[in-house]
Amino acid sequence: MRAYARLATALMAAESEKHIAHVDNVVNGMSEAEREAYFDTNSDTHELMLRRFPNQQQQSLVVLTYTVVETRLITIARSLLINAQAGLALKDLAGDSPFKKARMVITKVAGLDIEQRLWDRVEAYRLVRNAIVHNAGELPPTPPPLVQRLLAQYPYDLQYSDSGGLVVKPALIVAFAAACEELLEAVVTEWLALVDSKTSLGI
């Protein structure tokens, strides 16, 4: 995931640099009035290439990163439900979030001991992802406490304003991927320990 984010970001940065070089070449030798006229005519393209599209691309990486971790957790939760012979499927559990349902199976049904802070870190990013997917990057007037904490922790890499909306920088994806890895590593470690204990008992 980090490799994909790194490559996608590098490609976007390269395209932006090409655009800047193209603009510099076009306006070279123009008079001040001609430059103003050029930028007035091409301001939308300039804005798209240098701010809006790069931000949308970074937002898409937030969504993709979340999809990866959620898919892994759902797979583990389904396996735990089968092994527990609970007669339940993930869709039978209360709630509309697959992430929360998977968490319920992992911590309540299977009883795996996963630190609260690990869930909270990914939950904060999940709420940011929800704002991107369901509300065009708009946060409520008073964001959830976990999101407020994230905004305070990464003031440069995650920004929000009523006028500019949600702005995501590449470093946030790296932090998100690290939080996902830490959670998944803890879940898988506990899951394997549970399997080993059942195997040793001949269950």
PDB file of N, CA, C and O in Angstrom, residues 61-71 97-100 122 125-126 129-130 176 180:
ATOM      1  N   LEU A  61      -6.404   7.762  -2.004  1.00  0.00           N
ATOM      2  CA  LEU A  61      -5.485   6.851  -1.321  1.00  0.00           C
ATOM      3  C   LEU A  61      -5.948   6.563   0.111  1.00  0.00           C
ATOM      4  O   LEU A  61      -5.732   5.462   0.621  1.00  0.00           O
ATOM      5  N   VAL A  62      -6.586   7.541   0.744  1.00  0.00           N
ATOM      6  CA  VAL A  62      -7.177   7.298   2.063  1.00  0.00           C
ATOM      7  C   VAL A  62      -8.255   6.225   1.937  1.00  0.00           C
ATOM      8  O   VAL A  62      -8.315   5.272   2.728  1.00  0.00           O
ATOM      9  N   VAL A  63      -9.103   6.372   0.916  1.00  0.00           N
ATOM     10  CA  VAL A  63     -10.185   5.401   0.702  1.00  0.00           C
ATOM     11  C   VAL A  63      -9.620   4.020   0.401  1.00  0.00           C
ATOM     12  O   VAL A  63     -10.078   3.016   0.948  1.00  0.00           O
ATOM     13  N   LEU A  64      -8.611   3.958  -0.451  1.00  0.00           N
ATOM     14  CA  LEU A  64      -8.015   2.674  -0.814  1.00  0.00           C
ATOM     15  C   LEU A  64      -7.347   2.007   0.386  1.00  0.00           C
ATOM     16  O   LEU A  64      -7.502   0.801   0.609  1.00  0.00           O
ATOM     17  N   THR A  65      -6.614   2.787   1.171  1.00  0.00           N
ATOM     18  CA  THR A  65      -5.949   2.235   2.357  1.00  0.00           C
ATOM     19  C   THR A  65      -6.976   1.653   3.316  1.00  0.00           C
ATOM     20  O   THR A  65      -6.796   0.555   3.852  1.00  0.00           O
ATOM     21  N   TYR A  66      -8.057   2.385   3.522  1.00  0.00           N
ATOM     22  CA  TYR A  66      -9.099   1.881   4.418  1.00  0.00           C
ATOM     23  C   TYR A  66      -9.724   0.606   3.866  1.00  0.00           C
ATOM     24  O   TYR A  66      -9.994  -0.344   4.623  1.00  0.00           O
ATOM     25  N   THR A  67      -9.962   0.562   2.565  1.00  0.00           N
ATOM     26  CA  THR A  67     -10.539  -0.629   1.953  1.00  0.00           C
ATOM     27  C   THR A  67      -9.657  -1.853   2.181  1.00  0.00           C
ATOM     28  O   THR A  67     -10.150  -2.952   2.470  1.00  0.00           O
ATOM     29  N   VAL A  68      -8.347  -1.664   2.080  1.00  0.00           N
ATOM     30  CA  VAL A  68      -7.406  -2.771   2.287  1.00  0.00           C
ATOM     31  C   VAL A  68      -7.512  -3.314   3.708  1.00  0.00           C
ATOM     32  O   VAL A  68      -7.666  -4.513   3.916  1.00  0.00           O
ATOM     33  N   VAL A  69      -7.455  -2.425   4.714  1.00  0.00           N
ATOM     34  CA  VAL A  69      -7.490  -2.901   6.100  1.00  0.00           C
ATOM     35  C   VAL A  69      -8.852  -3.487   6.449  1.00  0.00           C
ATOM     36  O   VAL A  69      -8.947  -4.515   7.138  1.00  0.00           O
ATOM     37  N   GLU A  70      -9.929  -2.878   5.974  1.00  0.00           N
ATOM     38  CA  GLU A  70     -11.265  -3.402   6.260  1.00  0.00           C
ATOM     39  C   GLU A  70     -11.444  -4.799   5.665  1.00  0.00           C
ATOM     40  O   GLU A  70     -12.000  -5.696   6.315  1.00  0.00           O
ATOM     41  N   THR A  71     -10.964  -5.000   4.446  1.00  0.00           N
ATOM     42  CA  THR A  71     -11.063  -6.309   3.792  1.00  0.00           C
ATOM     43  C   THR A  71     -10.329  -7.378   4.587  1.00  0.00           C
ATOM     44  O   THR A  71     -10.821  -8.495   4.768  1.00  0.00           O
ATOM     45  N   SER A  97     -21.574  -0.746   9.783  1.00  0.00           N
ATOM     46  CA  SER A  97     -20.165  -0.621   9.412  1.00  0.00           C
ATOM     47  C   SER A  97     -19.481  -1.979   9.453  1.00  0.00           C
ATOM     48  O   SER A  97     -19.406  -2.603  10.521  1.00  0.00           O
ATOM     49  N   PRO A  98     -18.985  -2.478   8.310  1.00  0.00           N
ATOM     50  CA  PRO A  98     -18.250  -3.756   8.318  1.00  0.00           C
ATOM     51  C   PRO A  98     -17.057  -3.732   9.268  1.00  0.00           C
ATOM     52  O   PRO A  98     -16.726  -4.744   9.891  1.00  0.00           O
ATOM     53  N   PHE A  99     -16.413  -2.565   9.405  1.00  0.00           N
ATOM     54  CA  PHE A  99     -15.277  -2.426  10.319  1.00  0.00           C
ATOM     55  C   PHE A  99     -15.718  -2.703  11.752  1.00  0.00           C
ATOM     56  O   PHE A  99     -15.060  -3.456  12.492  1.00  0.00           O
ATOM     57  N   LYS A 100     -16.833  -2.110  12.164  1.00  0.00           N
ATOM     58  CA  LYS A 100     -17.313  -2.299  13.535  1.00  0.00           C
ATOM     59  C   LYS A 100     -17.798  -3.730  13.763  1.00  0.00           C
ATOM     60  O   LYS A 100     -17.620  -4.291  14.848  1.00  0.00           O
ATOM     61  N   VAL A 122      -7.263   3.641  13.811  1.00  0.00           N
ATOM     62  CA  VAL A 122      -7.840   3.333  12.503  1.00  0.00           C
ATOM     63  C   VAL A 122      -9.253   3.892  12.394  1.00  0.00           C
ATOM     64  O   VAL A 122      -9.667   4.346  11.323  1.00  0.00           O
ATOM     65  N   TYR A 125      -9.218   7.445  11.092  1.00  0.00           N
ATOM     66  CA  TYR A 125      -9.055   7.504   9.633  1.00  0.00           C
ATOM     67  C   TYR A 125     -10.323   7.039   8.927  1.00  0.00           C
ATOM     68  O   TYR A 125     -10.657   7.531   7.843  1.00  0.00           O
ATOM     69  N   ARG A 126     -11.027   6.084   9.526  1.00  0.00           N
ATOM     70  CA  ARG A 126     -12.281   5.606   8.937  1.00  0.00           C
ATOM     71  C   ARG A 126     -13.299   6.742   8.857  1.00  0.00           C
ATOM     72  O   ARG A 126     -14.019   6.877   7.855  1.00  0.00           O
ATOM     73  N   ARG A 129     -12.310   8.921   6.068  1.00  0.00           N
ATOM     74  CA  ARG A 129     -12.693   8.229   4.818  1.00  0.00           C
ATOM     75  C   ARG A 129     -14.188   8.374   4.572  1.00  0.00           C
ATOM     76  O   ARG A 129     -14.616   8.618   3.434  1.00  0.00           O
ATOM     77  N   ASN A 130     -15.010   8.251   5.613  1.00  0.00           N
ATOM     78  CA  ASN A 130     -16.457   8.378   5.458  1.00  0.00           C
ATOM     79  C   ASN A 130     -16.838   9.771   4.969  1.00  0.00           C
ATOM     80  O   ASN A 130     -17.743   9.933   4.144  1.00  0.00           O
ATOM     81  N   PHE A 176      -1.322   6.581   8.085  1.00  0.00           N
ATOM     82  CA  PHE A 176      -2.505   5.715   8.049  1.00  0.00           C
ATOM     83  C   PHE A 176      -2.085   4.270   7.822  1.00  0.00           C
ATOM     84  O   PHE A 176      -2.548   3.354   8.516  1.00  0.00           O
ATOM     85  N   CYS A 180      -2.689   1.007  10.273  1.00  0.00           N
ATOM     86  CA  CYS A 180      -3.341  -0.224   9.797  1.00  0.00           C
ATOM     87  C   CYS A 180      -2.451  -1.437  10.043  1.00  0.00           C
ATOM     88  O   CYS A 180      -2.925  -2.487  10.490  1.00  0.00           O
TER      89      CYS A 180
END
